[in-house]
Amino acid sequence: MMIVMKQDATEDEICSVMERIESVGACARRSPGEVVTVIGAIGDRSHIARLNLEGSAGVERVVPILKPYKLASAEIRHGERSVLDICGRRIGGDHFALIAGPCTVESRDQLLTAAHSVNAGGATMLRGGAYKPRTSPYAFHGLGIEGLWLLAEAKAQTGLPIVTELMDARDLEPVLEVADVLQIGARNMQNYALLSEVGRSGRPVLIKRGLSSTLEELLMAAEYVLKEGNEDVILCERGIRTFETAYRFTLDLTAVPMLKELSHLPVVVDPSHAPGRRDLVEPLSLAAAAAGADGIIVEVHPAPEEAICDGPQQLRTEDFARYAQKVEAAAAVAGKVPFIPATV
Ligand code: PEP
Ligand code: MN
């Protein structure tokens, strides 16, 4: 249920409604709306209905949320979009984030070269995996802790916030030392224990859509994080399995406006993993930005031919600045404010 408070509702009235919701064992989540306060009441509907909140002081109306995801739904924010602030870099609403960096952290030289290049080219955050989900158990699975230290060094040198994948809750502690955004990979999108754990960590989370997951399943994954009181969730479309075999995955750009209709959460697109080919990354990025994506997470490498994984799809560092400018122009078409600092 969603309790929409009156515009002039007092703090006491809001708190009293929340206390009453909690008194029947339900969970009350307050949405920080600019005009009106909305309280999401999550729990047994019959218990909440018995409270008769409709007639309570300060309450405008009580509306059921029909979607299975409640906190992720657009309704709960009353049309307002979530804007996340990641170390001063905003994403959502009018703000576009360009998250760039190598698929995986391979060496100090590789990561720092990539980090400085993408920073100089206008990226707003740095990506790079220290823990890699690989199809083969015999493949390289990332540098682990050593990779995390290198990411910390890259952040110290460039100031770019770090987006890095957490695959296993047992690595949460060291990953939290470095990650400004915890990436949950496509293969872990339905790892509910992991989602709850990152929810409890309070750190911003970027959830990639599973290879064969529906948008509703993605939003339910987000709900696991939100339910723990962590409001900083970013959704990511990265390509899904279809009958098409000409490329790795089919980038579902319809998901961008659709997710934005269904949810208040920022939506980013990964244009690298679907085509698996560098030459297709730019057109997909421009299409995603023009379709209203709140950001792009793209792979960039100083020497893609030597990359340990995903070499063919990684942009070259020397091409990044020009690419970023095109993405900024496409994002402007969808109403985003410029994100490349004037100094670049
Ligand atoms: C990645 O971003 O490097 C990655 C492994 O992505 P996905 O989980 O979408 O396959
Ligand atoms: Mn990759």
Short mmCIF file of C-alpha atoms and ligand atoms in Angstrom, two decimals:
data_model
loop_
_atom_site.label_atom_id
_atom_site.label_comp_id
_atom_site.label_asym_id
_atom_site.label_seq_id
_atom_site.Cartn_x
_atom_site.Cartn_y
_atom_site.Cartn_z
CA MET A 1 0.00 0.00 0.00
CA MET A 2 1.06 3.53 -0.60
CA ILE A 3 0.06 6.25 1.85
CA VAL A 4 0.11 9.67 0.21
CA MET A 5 0.40 12.35 2.89
CA LYS A 6 -1.20 15.78 2.58
CA GLN A 7 1.10 18.51 1.30
CA ASP A 8 0.94 20.23 4.72
CA ALA A 9 1.29 17.03 6.78
CA THR A 10 3.46 17.60 9.83
CA GLU A 11 6.50 15.54 10.79
CA ASP A 12 4.55 14.19 13.78
CA GLU A 13 1.70 13.03 11.54
CA ILE A 14 4.13 11.30 9.16
CA CYS A 15 5.93 9.56 12.05
CA SER A 16 2.67 8.51 13.63
CA VAL A 17 1.51 6.86 10.37
CA MET A 18 4.84 5.05 10.09
CA GLU A 19 4.66 3.84 13.69
CA ARG A 20 1.16 2.49 13.18
CA ILE A 21 2.23 0.60 10.06
CA GLU A 22 5.14 -0.92 11.96
CA SER A 23 2.88 -1.78 14.92
CA VAL A 24 1.15 -4.45 12.77
CA GLY A 25 4.45 -6.00 11.72
CA ALA A 26 4.61 -4.28 8.32
CA CYS A 27 7.53 -2.28 7.06
CA ALA A 28 7.16 1.48 6.49
CA ARG A 29 9.41 3.17 3.93
CA ARG A 30 9.31 6.92 3.53
CA SER A 31 9.96 8.38 0.08
CA PRO A 32 11.64 11.74 0.13
CA GLY A 33 9.32 13.48 -2.31
CA GLU A 34 9.84 17.16 -3.06
CA VAL A 35 6.16 18.06 -2.95
CA VAL A 36 4.42 15.33 -0.97
CA THR A 37 5.63 12.59 1.32
CA VAL A 38 4.67 9.08 0.31
CA ILE A 39 4.96 6.16 2.73
CA GLY A 40 5.19 2.66 1.34
CA ALA A 41 3.63 0.08 3.65
CA ILE A 42 4.96 -3.36 2.82
CA GLY A 43 3.43 -6.34 4.56
CA ASP A 44 0.19 -8.18 5.06
CA ARG A 45 -2.39 -6.08 3.25
CA SER A 46 -5.28 -7.09 5.50
CA HIS A 47 -3.36 -6.01 8.61
CA ILE A 48 -2.54 -2.65 7.05
CA ALA A 49 -6.13 -2.17 5.84
CA ARG A 50 -7.38 -2.69 9.40
CA LEU A 51 -5.44 0.39 10.52
CA ASN A 52 -7.89 2.55 8.60
CA LEU A 53 -5.13 4.97 7.65
CA GLU A 54 -7.44 6.76 5.22
CA GLY A 55 -9.01 8.67 8.07
CA SER A 56 -5.78 9.50 9.91
CA ALA A 57 -4.42 12.99 10.46
CA GLY A 58 -2.25 14.21 7.61
CA VAL A 59 -3.23 11.41 5.22
CA GLU A 60 -4.48 12.43 1.76
CA ARG A 61 -5.24 8.95 0.43
CA VAL A 62 -4.25 5.29 0.54
CA VAL A 63 -3.57 3.58 -2.77
CA PRO A 64 -2.72 -0.07 -3.35
CA ILE A 65 0.43 -0.78 -5.37
CA LEU A 66 -0.63 -3.53 -7.72
CA LYS A 67 2.83 -4.41 -9.03
CA PRO A 68 4.72 -7.19 -7.23
CA TYR A 69 7.67 -4.83 -6.83
CA LYS A 70 6.61 -2.03 -4.51
CA LEU A 71 9.64 0.07 -3.57
CA ALA A 72 11.02 -0.12 -7.11
CA SER A 73 7.74 0.97 -8.68
CA ALA A 74 7.29 4.38 -10.26
CA GLU A 75 4.11 4.93 -8.21
CA ILE A 76 5.89 5.00 -4.89
CA ARG A 77 7.82 8.10 -5.89
CA HIS A 78 4.75 9.77 -7.26
CA GLY A 79 6.38 10.42 -10.63
CA GLU A 80 9.68 11.72 -9.21
CA ARG A 81 12.87 10.07 -10.45
CA SER A 82 15.60 8.83 -8.17
CA VAL A 83 18.84 10.75 -8.50
CA LEU A 84 21.85 9.05 -6.93
CA ASP A 85 24.92 10.92 -5.82
CA ILE A 86 28.01 8.73 -6.11
CA CYS A 87 30.91 10.71 -4.61
CA GLY A 88 29.56 13.88 -6.19
CA ARG A 89 28.75 12.27 -9.58
CA ARG A 90 25.02 12.23 -10.12
CA ILE A 91 22.98 9.69 -12.05
CA GLY A 92 19.25 9.75 -12.78
CA GLY A 93 16.80 12.52 -13.59
CA ASP A 94 18.68 14.96 -15.83
CA HIS A 95 22.04 13.45 -14.94
CA PHE A 96 23.92 11.03 -17.17
CA ALA A 97 26.81 8.85 -15.99
CA LEU A 98 29.48 7.50 -18.31
CA ILE A 99 31.07 4.55 -16.54
CA ALA A 100 34.14 3.30 -18.41
CA GLY A 101 37.13 1.07 -17.92
CA PRO A 102 38.47 -2.37 -18.66
CA CYS A 103 36.47 -5.57 -18.44
CA THR A 104 38.87 -6.85 -15.84
CA VAL A 105 41.79 -5.44 -13.89
CA GLU A 106 44.85 -7.14 -15.39
CA SER A 107 47.85 -5.15 -14.20
CA ARG A 108 48.80 -1.83 -12.61
CA ASP A 109 49.92 -0.41 -15.92
CA GLN A 110 46.80 -1.55 -17.81
CA LEU A 111 44.39 -0.21 -15.19
CA LEU A 112 46.10 3.12 -14.57
CA THR A 113 46.47 3.81 -18.29
CA ALA A 114 42.80 3.04 -18.84
CA ALA A 115 41.75 5.08 -15.79
CA HIS A 116 43.69 8.18 -16.80
CA SER A 117 42.47 7.95 -20.41
CA VAL A 118 38.80 7.61 -19.55
CA ASN A 119 39.10 10.35 -16.94
CA ALA A 120 40.70 12.68 -19.46
CA GLY A 121 38.03 11.74 -22.00
CA GLY A 122 35.10 12.64 -19.76
CA ALA A 123 34.09 9.44 -17.97
CA THR A 124 32.30 10.05 -14.69
CA MET A 125 33.15 6.70 -13.05
CA LEU A 126 35.67 3.89 -13.52
CA ARG A 127 34.65 0.26 -14.04
CA GLY A 128 36.84 -2.83 -13.75
CA GLY A 129 36.32 -6.31 -12.37
CA ALA A 130 38.57 -7.82 -9.73
CA TYR A 131 36.25 -10.83 -9.45
CA LYS A 132 35.08 -12.11 -12.85
CA PRO A 133 32.22 -14.48 -13.62
CA ARG A 134 33.52 -16.72 -16.42
CA THR A 135 31.73 -19.47 -18.30
CA SER A 136 34.76 -21.75 -17.98
CA PRO A 137 36.02 -22.73 -14.54
CA TYR A 138 39.50 -22.88 -16.12
CA ALA A 139 39.47 -19.24 -17.31
CA PHE A 140 41.01 -16.21 -15.55
CA HIS A 141 38.74 -15.16 -12.69
CA GLY A 142 40.26 -11.81 -11.84
CA LEU A 143 43.09 -10.60 -9.61
CA GLY A 144 40.89 -10.59 -6.51
CA ILE A 145 42.25 -8.52 -3.62
CA GLU A 146 45.23 -7.35 -5.69
CA GLY A 147 42.78 -6.04 -8.29
CA LEU A 148 40.91 -4.16 -5.58
CA TRP A 149 44.12 -2.45 -4.43
CA LEU A 150 44.80 -1.37 -8.00
CA LEU A 151 41.28 0.04 -8.28
CA ALA A 152 41.88 1.98 -5.06
CA GLU A 153 45.08 3.39 -6.54
CA ALA A 154 43.27 4.35 -9.75
CA LYS A 155 40.65 6.17 -7.70
CA ALA A 156 43.29 7.96 -5.65
CA GLN A 157 45.01 9.15 -8.84
CA THR A 158 41.96 10.15 -10.88
CA GLY A 159 39.20 10.80 -8.34
CA LEU A 160 36.86 8.57 -10.35
CA PRO A 161 34.36 6.60 -8.25
CA ILE A 162 34.78 2.84 -8.65
CA VAL A 163 32.18 0.41 -10.01
CA THR A 164 33.25 -3.18 -9.47
CA GLU A 165 31.54 -6.55 -9.35
CA LEU A 166 30.82 -8.51 -6.19
CA MET A 167 30.20 -12.18 -6.98
CA ASP A 168 30.30 -13.74 -3.56
CA ALA A 169 29.05 -12.30 -0.27
CA ARG A 170 32.22 -13.67 1.39
CA ASP A 171 34.18 -10.97 -0.49
CA LEU A 172 31.89 -8.15 0.61
CA GLU A 173 34.22 -6.69 3.23
CA PRO A 174 37.28 -6.11 1.00
CA VAL A 175 35.10 -5.03 -1.94
CA LEU A 176 33.39 -2.43 0.27
CA GLU A 177 36.82 -0.95 1.02
CA VAL A 178 37.08 0.09 -2.62
CA ALA A 179 33.73 0.01 -4.42
CA ASP A 180 31.61 3.13 -4.62
CA VAL A 181 29.07 1.09 -6.57
CA LEU A 182 28.69 -2.67 -6.16
CA GLN A 183 28.02 -4.34 -9.50
CA ILE A 184 25.83 -7.41 -9.42
CA GLY A 185 26.49 -9.34 -12.62
CA ALA A 186 23.88 -10.73 -14.96
CA ARG A 187 24.56 -14.25 -13.73
CA ASN A 188 23.92 -13.25 -10.13
CA MET A 189 20.82 -11.18 -10.74
CA GLN A 190 18.69 -13.80 -9.04
CA ASN A 191 21.12 -14.57 -6.22
CA TYR A 192 18.70 -13.32 -3.60
CA ALA A 193 21.00 -13.90 -0.63
CA LEU A 194 23.65 -11.75 -2.32
CA LEU A 195 21.11 -9.05 -3.20
CA SER A 196 19.90 -8.87 0.41
CA GLU A 197 23.48 -8.69 1.64
CA VAL A 198 24.39 -5.77 -0.65
CA GLY A 199 21.09 -4.17 0.35
CA ARG A 200 22.16 -4.30 3.99
CA SER A 201 25.60 -2.88 3.12
CA GLY A 202 23.93 0.42 2.17
CA ARG A 203 26.38 0.91 -0.72
CA PRO A 204 24.94 1.90 -4.14
CA VAL A 205 24.26 -1.16 -6.29
CA LEU A 206 24.19 -1.59 -10.06
CA ILE A 207 22.16 -4.67 -11.00
CA LYS A 208 22.64 -6.16 -14.44
CA ARG A 209 19.67 -7.81 -16.09
CA GLY A 210 20.02 -11.59 -16.23
CA LEU A 211 20.69 -13.20 -19.59
CA SER A 212 17.16 -14.59 -19.72
CA SER A 213 15.35 -12.40 -17.25
CA THR A 214 12.23 -10.37 -17.74
CA LEU A 215 12.00 -6.75 -16.70
CA GLU A 216 9.73 -7.78 -13.86
CA GLU A 217 12.38 -10.21 -12.61
CA LEU A 218 14.97 -7.43 -12.79
CA LEU A 219 12.72 -5.12 -10.80
CA MET A 220 12.10 -7.86 -8.24
CA ALA A 221 15.89 -8.19 -7.88
CA ALA A 222 16.05 -4.45 -7.21
CA GLU A 223 13.25 -4.88 -4.68
CA TYR A 224 15.46 -7.25 -2.63
CA VAL A 225 18.05 -4.46 -2.27
CA LEU A 226 15.49 -1.72 -1.63
CA LYS A 227 13.69 -3.82 0.97
CA GLU A 228 16.83 -3.72 3.12
CA GLY A 229 16.56 0.08 3.24
CA ASN A 230 19.17 0.70 0.52
CA GLU A 231 17.61 3.22 -1.88
CA ASP A 232 20.61 3.55 -4.19
CA VAL A 233 19.90 1.06 -6.95
CA ILE A 234 20.78 1.37 -10.64
CA LEU A 235 19.24 -0.97 -13.22
CA CYS A 236 21.34 -2.14 -16.17
CA GLU A 237 20.28 -3.57 -19.53
CA ARG A 238 23.19 -5.59 -20.96
CA GLY A 239 21.62 -7.79 -23.63
CA ILE A 240 19.49 -10.90 -23.43
CA ARG A 241 19.37 -14.31 -25.07
CA THR A 242 17.23 -14.46 -28.21
CA PHE A 243 17.17 -16.70 -31.30
CA GLU A 244 19.67 -14.36 -32.98
CA THR A 245 23.19 -15.77 -33.20
CA ALA A 246 24.92 -13.05 -35.25
CA TYR A 247 26.14 -11.45 -32.02
CA ARG A 248 26.51 -12.51 -28.39
CA PHE A 249 23.27 -11.10 -26.99
CA THR A 250 20.43 -8.91 -28.20
CA LEU A 251 20.56 -5.48 -26.61
CA ASP A 252 16.99 -4.78 -25.57
CA LEU A 253 16.71 -1.03 -25.90
CA THR A 254 12.96 -1.17 -25.46
CA ALA A 255 13.82 -1.91 -21.85
CA VAL A 256 15.10 1.65 -21.38
CA PRO A 257 11.86 3.64 -21.74
CA MET A 258 9.86 0.70 -20.37
CA LEU A 259 11.90 0.43 -17.15
CA LYS A 260 11.68 4.19 -16.76
CA GLU A 261 7.92 3.97 -17.02
CA LEU A 262 7.72 1.12 -14.50
CA SER A 263 10.30 2.37 -12.03
CA HIS A 264 11.82 5.54 -10.57
CA LEU A 265 15.31 3.98 -10.54
CA PRO A 266 18.08 5.11 -12.92
CA VAL A 267 18.56 2.87 -15.95
CA VAL A 268 21.95 2.37 -17.59
CA VAL A 269 22.95 0.38 -20.65
CA ASP A 270 25.99 -1.81 -21.21
CA PRO A 271 26.66 -1.62 -24.99
CA SER A 272 29.78 -3.85 -24.82
CA HIS A 273 28.62 -7.33 -23.87
CA ALA A 274 25.68 -7.66 -26.28
CA PRO A 275 27.47 -7.12 -29.59
CA GLY A 276 30.82 -8.47 -28.38
CA ARG A 277 32.34 -6.30 -31.15
CA ARG A 278 34.01 -2.91 -30.81
CA ASP A 279 32.53 -1.45 -34.01
CA LEU A 280 28.97 -1.95 -32.77
CA VAL A 281 29.55 -0.37 -29.37
CA GLU A 282 29.24 3.23 -30.52
CA PRO A 283 25.94 2.94 -32.44
CA LEU A 284 24.38 1.03 -29.55
CA SER A 285 25.67 3.62 -27.07
CA LEU A 286 24.22 6.50 -29.06
CA ALA A 287 20.89 4.74 -29.42
CA ALA A 288 20.79 4.00 -25.69
CA ALA A 289 21.59 7.59 -24.74
CA ALA A 290 19.03 8.97 -27.18
CA ALA A 291 16.45 6.52 -25.82
CA GLY A 292 16.78 8.16 -22.42
CA ALA A 293 19.26 5.92 -20.61
CA ASP A 294 20.65 7.54 -17.45
CA GLY A 295 24.10 6.24 -18.19
CA ILE A 296 26.34 3.84 -20.04
CA ILE A 297 28.79 1.30 -18.66
CA VAL A 298 31.34 0.57 -21.36
CA GLU A 299 34.54 -1.44 -21.62
CA VAL A 300 37.75 0.40 -22.58
CA HIS A 301 41.27 -1.05 -22.74
CA PRO A 302 44.68 0.41 -23.66
CA ALA A 303 45.59 -2.67 -25.75
CA PRO A 304 42.44 -4.69 -26.47
CA GLU A 305 44.33 -7.27 -28.54
CA GLU A 306 46.23 -8.22 -25.40
CA ALA A 307 43.20 -8.21 -23.11
CA ILE A 308 42.72 -11.33 -20.99
CA CYS A 309 38.98 -11.26 -21.57
CA ASP A 310 36.49 -9.51 -23.84
CA GLY A 311 39.25 -7.97 -26.00
CA PRO A 312 37.24 -7.75 -29.25
CA GLN A 313 34.55 -5.58 -27.68
CA GLN A 314 36.66 -3.16 -25.66
CA LEU A 315 37.02 0.37 -27.01
CA ARG A 316 40.59 1.63 -27.46
CA THR A 317 41.64 4.26 -24.96
CA GLU A 318 42.71 6.60 -27.78
CA ASP A 319 39.16 6.53 -29.21
CA PHE A 320 37.44 7.20 -25.92
CA ALA A 321 37.34 11.02 -25.79
CA ARG A 322 35.68 11.30 -29.20
CA TYR A 323 33.26 8.53 -28.27
CA ALA A 324 32.36 10.30 -24.99
CA GLN A 325 31.57 13.52 -26.83
CA LYS A 326 29.19 11.73 -29.16
CA VAL A 327 27.50 10.02 -26.24
CA GLU A 328 27.12 13.37 -24.48
CA ALA A 329 25.45 14.83 -27.59
CA ALA A 330 23.07 11.85 -27.86
CA ALA A 331 22.21 12.12 -24.16
CA ALA A 332 21.45 15.82 -24.66
CA VAL A 333 18.83 14.83 -27.23
CA ALA A 334 17.05 13.04 -24.39
CA GLY A 335 17.34 16.08 -22.12
CA LYS A 336 20.43 15.23 -20.09
CA VAL A 337 22.75 17.94 -18.85
CA PRO A 338 26.35 17.81 -20.15
CA PHE A 339 28.58 15.50 -18.11
CA ILE A 340 32.02 16.14 -19.60
CA PRO A 341 33.83 18.72 -17.46
CA ALA A 342 34.81 21.91 -19.29
CA THR A 343 38.45 21.14 -18.49
CA VAL A 344 38.41 18.00 -20.69
C1 PEP B 1 31.00 -7.27 -16.90
O1 PEP B 1 30.44 -6.19 -16.78
O2 PEP B 1 32.23 -7.37 -17.03
C2 PEP B 1 30.20 -8.51 -16.94
C3 PEP B 1 30.73 -9.68 -16.66
O3 PEP B 1 28.94 -8.28 -17.28
P1 PEP B 1 27.64 -9.25 -17.27
O4 PEP B 1 27.42 -9.65 -15.85
O5 PEP B 1 26.59 -8.37 -17.84
O6 PEP B 1 27.95 -10.41 -18.17
MN MN B 2 33.47 -8.00 -19.93
#
